[in-house]
Every structure is written in C-alpha cells, then in structure tokens.
XYZ file of C-alpha atoms in Angstrom:
565
model
C 80.610 41.070 77.190
C 81.770 39.384 73.975
C 78.391 40.080 72.329
C 78.665 43.769 73.145
C 82.135 43.964 71.576
C 80.930 42.211 68.392
C 77.932 44.532 68.079
C 80.121 47.610 68.536
C 82.573 46.344 65.898
C 79.730 45.742 63.403
C 78.378 49.236 64.079
C 81.788 50.777 63.437
C 82.086 48.886 60.154
C 78.589 49.943 59.094
C 79.389 53.566 59.925
C 82.584 53.522 57.827
C 80.649 52.043 54.916
C 78.060 54.808 55.262
C 80.797 57.441 55.071
C 82.155 55.864 51.899
C 78.689 55.856 50.350
C 78.255 59.533 51.207
C 81.540 60.417 49.559
C 80.597 58.429 46.474
C 77.545 60.605 45.868
C 79.618 63.765 45.929
C 79.528 65.053 49.477
C 83.156 66.105 49.285
C 85.181 67.874 46.636
C 84.123 68.635 43.095
C 86.675 69.464 40.422
C 87.171 73.047 39.285
C 87.264 73.882 35.610
C 90.811 75.164 35.822
C 93.531 75.774 38.376
C 94.257 79.158 39.881
C 97.461 79.507 37.880
C 95.480 79.368 34.623
C 93.773 82.704 35.210
C 94.664 85.379 32.704
C 93.563 88.502 34.546
C 96.170 90.193 36.728
C 93.663 91.555 39.198
C 93.034 91.382 42.889
C 91.829 87.810 42.601
C 95.140 86.533 41.240
C 97.237 88.596 43.609
C 95.498 87.191 46.668
C 94.804 83.641 45.564
C 98.489 82.993 44.805
C 99.521 83.839 48.354
C 100.508 80.846 50.491
C 97.991 79.799 53.099
C 99.220 79.909 56.654
C 98.849 76.756 58.660
C 97.492 78.003 61.964
C 96.610 75.836 64.906
C 93.083 76.815 65.791
C 91.899 77.220 69.353
C 88.427 76.097 70.201
C 86.001 78.930 70.709
C 83.606 79.269 73.599
C 80.849 77.874 71.388
C 82.890 74.844 70.365
C 83.774 74.102 73.985
C 80.121 74.469 74.914
C 79.095 71.930 72.313
C 81.602 69.356 73.557
C 80.452 69.917 77.112
C 76.834 69.351 76.056
C 77.638 66.024 74.415
C 76.594 62.871 76.216
C 78.622 60.346 74.246
C 80.722 60.088 71.112
C 79.517 58.613 67.865
C 81.549 55.945 66.026
C 82.895 58.701 63.789
C 84.019 60.746 66.748
C 81.355 63.452 66.432
C 79.313 64.762 69.316
C 75.707 63.676 69.617
C 73.468 65.717 71.903
C 70.964 64.115 74.228
C 68.006 63.909 71.862
C 65.252 61.407 71.037
C 66.390 58.086 69.587
C 64.919 58.736 66.133
C 66.790 62.027 65.858
C 70.036 60.476 67.075
C 69.660 57.737 64.480
C 69.314 60.342 61.741
C 72.695 61.744 62.805
C 74.298 58.469 61.669
C 72.102 57.590 58.718
C 72.261 60.245 55.999
C 68.732 61.053 54.906
C 68.084 60.360 51.193
C 67.384 64.079 50.789
C 71.024 64.874 51.601
C 72.428 63.372 48.409
C 69.877 65.122 46.185
C 70.401 68.383 48.036
C 74.131 68.270 47.327
C 73.515 67.460 43.666
C 71.063 70.356 43.353
C 73.471 72.712 45.134
C 76.288 71.797 42.769
C 74.039 72.325 39.748
C 73.515 75.904 40.905
C 77.237 76.729 40.992
C 78.362 79.708 38.895
C 81.799 79.848 37.288
C 83.767 82.895 36.228
C 86.790 82.238 33.995
C 86.819 78.666 35.165
C 86.580 79.338 38.891
C 83.486 78.850 41.093
C 82.306 82.213 42.417
C 78.843 81.521 43.847
C 75.484 79.827 43.379
C 72.397 80.917 41.465
C 69.388 82.043 43.470
C 67.290 79.318 41.837
C 67.510 76.755 39.054
C 63.810 76.428 38.274
C 63.191 74.830 34.906
C 59.419 74.834 35.393
C 59.024 78.519 34.526
C 60.222 80.771 31.731
C 60.097 83.874 33.923
C 63.692 84.238 35.080
C 63.739 87.784 36.503
C 66.880 88.000 38.657
C 66.803 84.446 40.020
C 69.636 83.606 37.603
C 72.029 85.800 39.589
C 74.298 85.255 42.586
C 72.855 87.127 45.571
C 75.134 87.982 48.466
C 72.563 87.144 51.163
C 71.381 84.023 49.303
C 74.885 82.638 48.928
C 75.630 82.660 52.677
C 73.964 79.293 53.472
C 75.556 77.809 50.337
C 78.940 79.095 51.504
C 78.462 77.630 54.980
C 77.520 74.265 53.486
C 80.681 74.241 51.382
C 82.831 75.321 54.342
C 81.372 72.615 56.560
C 82.103 70.115 53.799
C 85.736 71.206 53.530
C 85.331 73.093 50.240
C 86.536 76.619 50.905
C 87.757 77.731 47.457
C 84.329 78.784 46.175
C 83.828 80.901 49.296
C 87.211 82.572 48.885
C 86.549 83.350 45.214
C 83.137 84.781 46.093
C 84.568 87.038 48.792
C 87.234 88.359 46.438
C 84.946 88.975 43.489
C 82.322 90.814 45.504
C 85.138 92.853 47.033
C 86.177 93.900 43.537
C 82.593 94.829 42.679
C 82.402 96.988 45.787
C 85.151 99.135 44.317
C 83.189 99.865 41.128
C 81.155 103.025 40.580
C 77.557 102.709 41.767
C 74.797 104.937 40.437
C 71.009 104.939 40.623
C 69.792 107.339 37.961
C 72.044 110.366 38.535
C 72.786 109.660 42.192
C 76.071 108.086 43.252
C 75.998 105.554 46.098
C 78.575 105.346 48.886
C 81.872 103.573 48.247
C 81.205 100.896 50.837
C 77.945 99.575 49.375
C 78.156 95.891 48.488
C 76.125 94.568 45.548
C 72.798 92.884 46.113
C 73.678 90.425 43.367
C 75.825 89.845 40.301
C 75.774 87.719 37.181
C 78.391 86.423 34.771
C 77.969 87.921 31.297
C 79.671 86.278 28.345
C 80.900 88.285 25.346
C 80.726 85.857 22.369
C 82.757 88.140 20.099
C 85.703 88.628 22.437
C 85.068 85.260 24.083
C 85.498 86.721 27.544
C 83.437 86.828 30.716
C 82.768 89.813 32.924
C 80.700 90.414 36.048
C 77.627 92.634 36.050
C 76.551 93.791 39.514
C 73.247 95.133 40.795
C 73.498 97.650 43.641
C 69.787 98.329 43.693
C 69.562 100.270 40.444
C 67.575 97.474 38.762
C 65.924 95.987 41.856
C 62.185 96.139 42.466
C 61.693 99.382 44.360
C 65.261 100.568 43.592
C 66.520 99.982 47.144
C 70.193 99.373 47.894
C 70.877 96.318 50.101
C 72.017 97.304 53.576
C 72.445 93.689 54.663
C 74.857 92.631 51.874
C 77.840 94.319 53.495
C 77.021 92.812 56.873
C 76.663 89.310 55.450
C 79.993 89.760 53.620
C 81.819 90.556 56.874
C 80.081 87.694 58.699
C 81.020 85.273 55.902
C 84.644 86.476 55.906
C 84.879 85.580 59.588
C 83.173 82.213 58.968
C 85.770 81.458 56.275
C 88.595 82.438 58.634
C 87.218 80.367 61.518
C 86.574 77.345 59.305
C 89.919 77.268 57.502
C 92.212 78.838 60.102
C 93.545 80.971 57.231
C 94.169 84.541 58.377
C 95.906 85.645 55.182
C 92.677 86.622 53.428
C 91.140 88.797 56.136
C 94.489 90.466 56.863
C 95.125 91.603 53.288
C 94.981 95.377 52.722
C 92.097 94.830 50.289
C 89.874 93.008 52.796
C 90.811 95.417 55.556
C 89.808 98.303 53.303
C 86.582 96.568 52.283
C 85.501 96.142 55.895
C 86.330 99.750 56.732
C 84.348 101.040 53.757
C 81.286 99.052 54.819
C 81.565 100.237 58.395
C 82.209 103.853 57.415
C 78.669 104.012 56.026
C 77.227 102.789 59.329
C 79.453 104.505 61.872
C 79.307 107.999 60.388
C 78.089 110.626 62.814
C 74.840 112.337 61.885
C 71.555 113.605 63.237
C 70.311 110.329 64.694
C 70.058 110.151 68.479
C 69.922 106.331 68.562
C 72.798 103.831 68.119
C 70.573 101.718 65.871
C 70.833 101.999 62.092
C 68.143 103.938 60.210
C 66.985 101.988 57.136
C 64.418 102.084 54.371
C 61.847 99.431 53.483
C 63.195 96.702 51.212
C 66.861 96.913 52.261
C 67.145 93.365 53.662
C 65.735 89.863 53.166
C 62.294 91.482 53.252
C 63.060 93.343 50.042
C 59.608 94.787 49.438
C 57.482 97.323 51.240
C 56.378 95.677 54.486
C 56.414 98.508 57.004
C 59.889 97.692 58.358
C 61.394 101.104 57.604
C 63.075 102.803 60.536
C 65.093 100.481 62.774
C 64.177 96.908 61.730
C 65.357 94.136 64.057
C 66.935 92.135 61.208
C 69.289 94.962 60.262
C 70.134 95.826 63.878
C 71.024 92.209 64.689
C 73.131 91.841 61.527
C 74.742 95.224 62.217
C 75.690 94.117 65.712
C 77.046 90.773 64.486
C 79.038 92.392 61.661
C 80.562 94.904 64.072
C 81.713 92.117 66.365
C 83.054 90.038 63.469
C 84.954 93.039 62.101
C 86.343 93.799 65.546
C 87.947 90.351 65.601
C 89.526 90.775 62.149
C 90.557 94.443 61.854
C 94.242 95.180 62.331
C 94.966 97.915 64.920
C 97.265 99.944 62.694
C 96.737 103.277 60.947
C 93.071 104.093 60.455
C 92.229 100.592 61.672
C 92.764 101.706 65.253
C 90.273 104.556 64.839
C 87.732 102.180 63.298
C 88.155 99.744 66.191
C 87.517 102.534 68.702
C 84.336 103.556 66.885
C 83.130 99.955 66.766
C 83.743 99.448 70.482
C 81.806 102.567 71.446
C 78.926 101.704 69.104
C 78.693 98.137 70.382
C 78.323 99.266 73.968
C 75.556 101.708 73.064
C 73.835 99.352 70.620
C 73.746 96.376 72.986
C 72.298 98.489 75.794
C 69.699 100.055 73.496
C 68.547 96.773 71.969
C 68.459 94.754 75.180
C 66.427 97.416 76.945
C 64.122 98.998 74.378
C 63.566 96.252 71.786
C 62.986 93.467 74.299
C 59.427 92.393 75.034
C 58.205 89.851 77.553
C 55.166 89.502 79.797
C 56.434 91.984 82.388
C 57.570 94.546 79.848
C 54.277 94.259 77.949
C 52.439 95.014 81.149
C 54.703 98.035 81.751
C 54.020 99.421 78.254
C 50.292 98.831 78.770
C 50.502 101.203 81.764
C 52.797 103.793 80.113
C 52.224 107.483 80.617
C 52.667 109.623 77.521
C 54.056 113.085 76.779
C 56.861 112.626 79.296
C 59.672 115.139 79.196
C 63.251 115.243 80.571
C 65.818 112.540 81.348
C 63.536 110.949 83.922
C 61.019 109.803 81.300
C 60.148 106.111 81.384
C 58.313 106.097 78.055
C 61.311 107.518 76.200
C 59.895 106.923 72.718
C 56.421 108.202 73.593
C 54.752 104.926 72.610
C 50.982 105.129 72.972
C 49.547 102.203 74.994
C 46.477 102.220 72.732
C 48.769 101.307 69.809
C 49.416 97.849 71.275
C 47.610 95.396 68.962
C 45.136 93.000 70.572
C 46.899 89.866 69.337
C 49.997 90.565 71.467
C 48.181 90.052 74.767
C 47.132 86.514 73.822
C 50.393 85.721 72.007
C 52.764 86.514 74.898
C 53.254 83.558 77.271
C 54.132 83.991 80.946
C 57.580 82.585 80.188
C 59.274 83.744 77.035
C 59.982 86.877 75.080
C 61.440 88.278 71.881
C 62.937 91.334 70.231
C 60.157 93.334 68.588
C 60.345 94.279 64.933
C 60.996 98.006 65.254
C 61.258 100.824 67.788
C 61.250 104.524 66.999
C 59.534 107.776 67.926
C 55.918 106.937 68.893
C 56.338 103.635 67.098
C 56.748 100.058 68.268
C 56.249 97.259 65.765
C 55.210 94.317 67.940
C 55.540 91.740 65.154
C 57.857 88.764 65.678
C 60.570 88.433 63.014
C 62.437 85.137 62.773
C 65.754 86.202 61.261
C 66.372 89.112 63.621
C 65.702 87.006 66.723
C 67.825 84.066 65.543
C 70.762 86.321 64.636
C 70.395 88.050 68.011
C 71.069 84.688 69.645
C 73.911 83.760 67.284
C 75.671 87.100 67.817
C 75.017 87.206 71.586
C 73.130 90.452 71.169
C 70.551 88.641 73.277
C 71.708 87.901 76.800
C 71.703 84.229 77.859
C 68.374 84.782 79.665
C 66.873 86.518 76.640
C 68.123 83.754 74.326
C 66.410 81.125 76.446
C 63.250 83.244 76.554
C 63.174 83.396 72.731
C 63.397 79.592 72.648
C 60.651 79.352 75.268
C 58.394 81.532 73.142
C 59.104 79.393 70.082
C 58.080 76.244 71.924
C 54.989 77.881 73.427
C 53.862 79.239 70.053
C 55.018 76.405 67.803
C 51.815 76.257 65.749
C 51.874 80.003 65.050
C 55.608 80.402 64.347
C 56.450 77.030 62.798
C 53.256 75.204 61.905
C 53.721 72.535 59.249
C 56.729 74.126 57.524
C 59.544 76.007 59.280
C 59.752 78.955 59.612
C 57.413 81.965 59.622
C 59.398 84.969 58.421
C 57.189 87.179 60.597
C 54.079 86.894 62.728
C 51.292 87.839 62.399
C 50.452 88.789 58.833
C 49.015 92.093 57.636
C 45.552 91.948 56.123
C 42.598 94.057 55.130
C 42.981 97.817 55.292
C 46.298 97.545 57.141
C 47.733 95.431 54.308
C 46.630 98.011 51.730
C 48.202 100.912 53.595
C 51.436 99.253 54.750
C 52.317 97.180 51.659
C 50.807 99.471 49.029
C 48.416 96.684 47.957
C 51.339 94.414 47.074
C 49.743 91.354 45.366
C 52.733 89.139 46.188
C 52.588 89.993 49.883
C 48.988 88.982 50.514
C 48.093 87.502 53.914
C 50.222 84.513 54.990
C 52.259 84.656 51.793
C 55.822 85.561 50.817
C 57.163 88.198 53.252
C 53.746 88.743 54.835
C 53.719 85.779 57.207
C 54.951 83.227 54.672
C 57.059 80.215 55.731
C 60.661 80.106 54.497
C 62.662 76.832 54.624
C 65.953 78.755 54.410
C 65.380 80.061 57.937
C 65.922 76.499 59.180
C 69.680 77.001 59.378
C 69.450 80.130 61.540
C 66.904 78.407 63.766
C 69.174 75.372 64.105
C 72.187 77.514 64.982
C 70.164 79.330 67.647
C 68.874 76.027 69.044
C 72.345 74.517 69.291
C 73.791 77.604 70.926
C 71.053 77.610 73.574
C 71.391 73.870 74.173
C 67.947 73.102 72.714
C 68.774 70.930 69.659
C 65.534 68.972 70.051
C 63.654 72.017 68.741
C 65.791 72.065 65.594
C 65.390 68.320 65.099
C 61.630 68.678 65.261
C 61.809 71.404 62.595
C 64.117 69.293 60.413
C 61.646 66.401 60.593
C 58.962 68.706 59.186
C 61.274 69.831 56.392
C 62.190 66.278 55.458
C 58.552 65.228 55.269
C 57.841 67.333 52.188
C 60.521 69.810 50.996
C 62.055 67.310 48.585
C 58.648 66.167 47.362
C 57.682 69.788 46.672
C 60.906 70.373 44.669
C 62.607 72.709 47.175
C 60.335 75.770 46.866
C 61.335 79.271 47.935
C 58.489 79.718 50.426
C 55.144 78.321 51.575
C 51.755 80.001 52.008
C 48.983 79.671 54.548
C 48.658 80.173 58.273
C 50.338 76.809 58.920
C 52.669 76.909 55.908
C 50.735 74.103 54.284
C 50.742 75.245 50.634
C 53.618 75.821 48.220
C 53.910 79.574 47.629
C 51.746 80.817 44.779
C 54.734 82.504 43.099
C 57.499 80.443 44.750
C 60.386 79.317 42.580
C 61.226 75.614 42.667
C 64.760 74.413 43.389
C 65.494 77.577 45.338
C 69.172 77.286 46.217
C 69.062 78.727 49.699
C 66.192 76.413 50.635
C 68.473 73.547 49.622
C 71.570 74.948 51.330
C 69.686 75.904 54.482
C 68.627 72.282 54.915
C 72.179 71.023 54.402
C 73.625 73.488 56.915
C 71.004 72.541 59.509
C 71.727 68.834 59.072
C 75.490 69.304 59.312
C 75.143 71.507 62.385
C 73.111 68.831 64.136
C 75.539 66.119 63.052
C 78.589 68.088 64.193
C 77.660 70.926 66.577
C 81.271 72.171 66.649
C 80.490 73.874 63.309
C 78.575 76.460 65.339
C 81.895 78.174 66.067
C 82.104 79.682 62.593
C 78.666 81.355 62.728
C 78.252 82.118 66.403
C 79.861 84.572 68.801
C 80.354 84.104 72.505
C 79.018 86.663 74.932
C 81.235 89.688 75.478
C 81.327 90.209 79.235
C 82.490 93.809 78.799
C 79.303 94.712 76.930
C 76.894 93.260 79.450
C 74.821 96.209 80.715
C 72.634 96.298 83.772
C 69.202 95.366 82.439
C 66.670 97.489 84.247
C 63.746 95.629 82.759
C 62.700 92.035 83.101
C 64.504 89.648 80.744
C 61.665 87.165 81.038
C 59.036 86.053 83.538
C 60.777 85.190 86.831
C 61.658 81.561 87.316
C 59.301 79.774 89.682
C-alpha cells in the first residue's frame, strides 16, 4: 500500500513539472503590443471592448455532462481521460514535441491591427515567393486558430476578430457594378499600412478579387458559430448581446431566411462558395453549406434577444429548423437500405404520393457506391436536387452534421461506422479526405472545367486535408468514439511536422505532400492543436457542439442505418 502511495505522489509531481514546462514554451498568454485603452479610433471596437465583462456562472451543457459520464477515471490534473488504448492515454499526459512547435508557428502567424491581435494569416510559407492571398486573414481559416486560443484561455484575439469582421460587414460590397447584400461577411481581410500617414486600415475581400469571383456563403455561418464558441468558452454574454452583434446576426440570417421561389428548406448555393472554393460540381444544395446553415441557425437561436425584430427572426429560424432537419434527415441520408430503395425507384411520379420526390434516375447511381456502402453505416450525400443526387462523401458536411445534431444519434453512429469500415478510403495515411471518390477523366474535364489544381486525388478533388482533423475529433468525442480520433492523430504526428505543416496531401492514400500545397499552413497547425486539446480535455466539446433538440426530432420514415443484429 505504501509503494502505491509513493508512486502516485511521484506521478503527481511529474505531472506538475510537465505543466510548468508547457507554460514555459508559451502555451499560455502572449503579450499584446498595446492595451485596449491605447487605441485611438473611436469606433465600434473601442465602444465594445471597454465594456465590463460579466462574471457569469456557467452551467454544464449536455455535451459537457456526456463527456464526464464517459470518463473512466481522473488524471492527476483533474481532466477526464476516456477509455482508450494505453499509448493514447499516455499521450494525454505527455505533451507531444509537436505541440510546442505548433504553438510557436501559430503565434508567428498572428496579425495585429493598431497593436491588437485580430487574426492569423492563412499561411506563413517562406519557401515560395508566390503569396497570392495566403497573407490574409480568412474567416473560415481562422476558426480553428480561434478555438485553439479559446481552449488555451486566450480570448482577446477572438473578440477582436469578431468585432473587426463585424465592422467590415457594414462596409459597401461591390463586384464590378453589382452590389452585394448587407449581411455578406468577408472571405478574408488584410492589414494595409499607409507609410505617409503612418496608419493602418483593413482591406476586405468579399469575393470581388477571389478566383472565380464567388462570395463566401460560409463566412457568415462560421462567424455566428464562433461567436457562440466565444460566449460558451468565456461565459461572457456582453458581446453577443450588444446591438451591433445582434444586428450582425440578423443581417446574415436575412440573406438565408428570405422567402423566394425555392420549394426546399435547404440553401441554394453556387460552386466555390465554401471551403471547396473552386468549381467542383457542388452547386445546388451542398451538404457542407446545409450543415453549417443548420448549425448557425441553432447557434443564433441561443443568442438572439426576443425583442423587436429579434422575435420575428427567432420565429423564422424555428420554422426553418423544423423543415430543414426533416428534409436533411430524410432526403440526404444514405445507408444500405436507402440505397436499395433508390436502386428500385420508379420515375416520373406525380402528386403528393410520390416516393421518388426528386425524380432521381436509378441509372444515375455510380457503380462505386454499391461496393462502398457497408451493411452497417451511412452518411449524408453531397447534394440533392431535381433529378440530381451527388453520392460523394464529404468530410466537413458529415462532421458538422454530428457536431450540430443535424444527424440523429443513430445517424451519427452510422457515420462513425462508415468511417471505420472505409478507413483506407476516407483516411488512408493522412487524415482526412475532403471528399470521396475523386473525379477523373472526362468527368473531371466537364465538372471542374479542366482545373489543373483539382486533378485526381489532389486539392479539393479527393485530396487529404489535415485541418479536418479537428472536426473529425469533435465528431468522435461527441459520439463516444475517441479511439478513432486518436488513431487519426497518431497518423498526423508521424509526419505533419516533418513535412512542415502543409495545406493538403495528394494521392489515393494521402501519401504525398500536395503539389501546390503551402507549407506552414496555419489551419493545419491549429487543427492539430484543437484536436489534441479536445482529446486531453473533452469538456471543450461544449463550445463547438450542440445537443439534440428533442422538439425537432421528426419521424424518420426511412432506415437510419442497417438494423442492429
């Protein structure tokens, strides 16, 4: 008994020493260039940043409670450790050498505006002279960086980012002679310095300089999701409840909730309006946008104040969520049983009794799907529209569907089952395939317009993206399958640092560094950090995950997955 006590005491001492070593390499706070009171511009930023922060006692969310219930024992630092293999559990206590370098690289990418941190550069690649727009702060790219900072107790940079992008939303947006909607959030921005006046100003891109000239639909959704993550992490409601943030959310949602000609609750989008920002045949109702739309609606619903026009917006959101959840869970879901039903569809059906409501032709089912679909498992397909069903598997849309509870608990487990069954195809040697399978040959020429960057198994056409590790990890933790995430993290740690943190990998197994991939890609770095911190402390899942809304649980007429044996 005495030996056990001595060993436990030594372990506690070693753990405390490890924490001190982590803090010494900069895993906590980094000094700002100036204090908030030193700002000279009397704008929205100053007005909001000077407000006192409310000290609010936070209540644990459903997700946080779930994580504590899943824990088997407590670590010496008091953090939950899930029942995982010994090697993975050991990594929860011993910080991997990659962690320190990842934090250093993340801090090198920080962008300052008038002395305050406002974001991180897309990449800090000194191996190439071709900068393009990788020297800008992208809204979607900054999200994993923001989550890493929030999980590390550094919320100021996230608050500054939210406020500055909110200001940019209010600026006039034009592409050629066409004026964009008021609610459009920028795809990216950069800090421009005037050497004559010795002042800085922000220059935003709303799609007018982007490749393809497409406005980002996902930026506004990510902004709302990040605002909720900031609120959940800090317990500070003062930011989200300001008139400016309330207005910003309403402007974003007004673009999506406007009544029009569409007969579906899903959001009609063009190619290139999301993470897949080039022509890849995802126009219509892409799963990524629908999942982010659903998650943003639910996040906004928890933050909007029910006064004035806020009440009307809340009513619209509630109605849309009910319709959207039913539509997605029924018509976008594919498993073995549903695939067999589509294979036997009748076409040219008319009236409300039609089963094949979108008039999908059974002959349009690609051959690969029949071999790809396991008896247990399923996923949300890439797109559904009139006479069109894109059967490709898209990683981001399916992971966000789990995080937002757009997927039912059974569907969430089925997505995880599919991932385990098809590990080689969807993960391979570098997590995670952005989509599967790739387009090639004549199909690639027609769908991508002969895009040389999107050749087979490269970039957005079946390439492997390390940044998707954090969404995968969040989905794994929420479904109680952390061992899947740990296996993916092990693959990342075997080579991502050695390869200098590239943007993406090429090849059917993700074996080769992308032919045009930037090195030291910030969201590859931040995605790794977020995944590691989620596994170390699963309670962080509460800021990026939503519990199931029982009121929006429709009767699923179709199989959620292959029946349990």
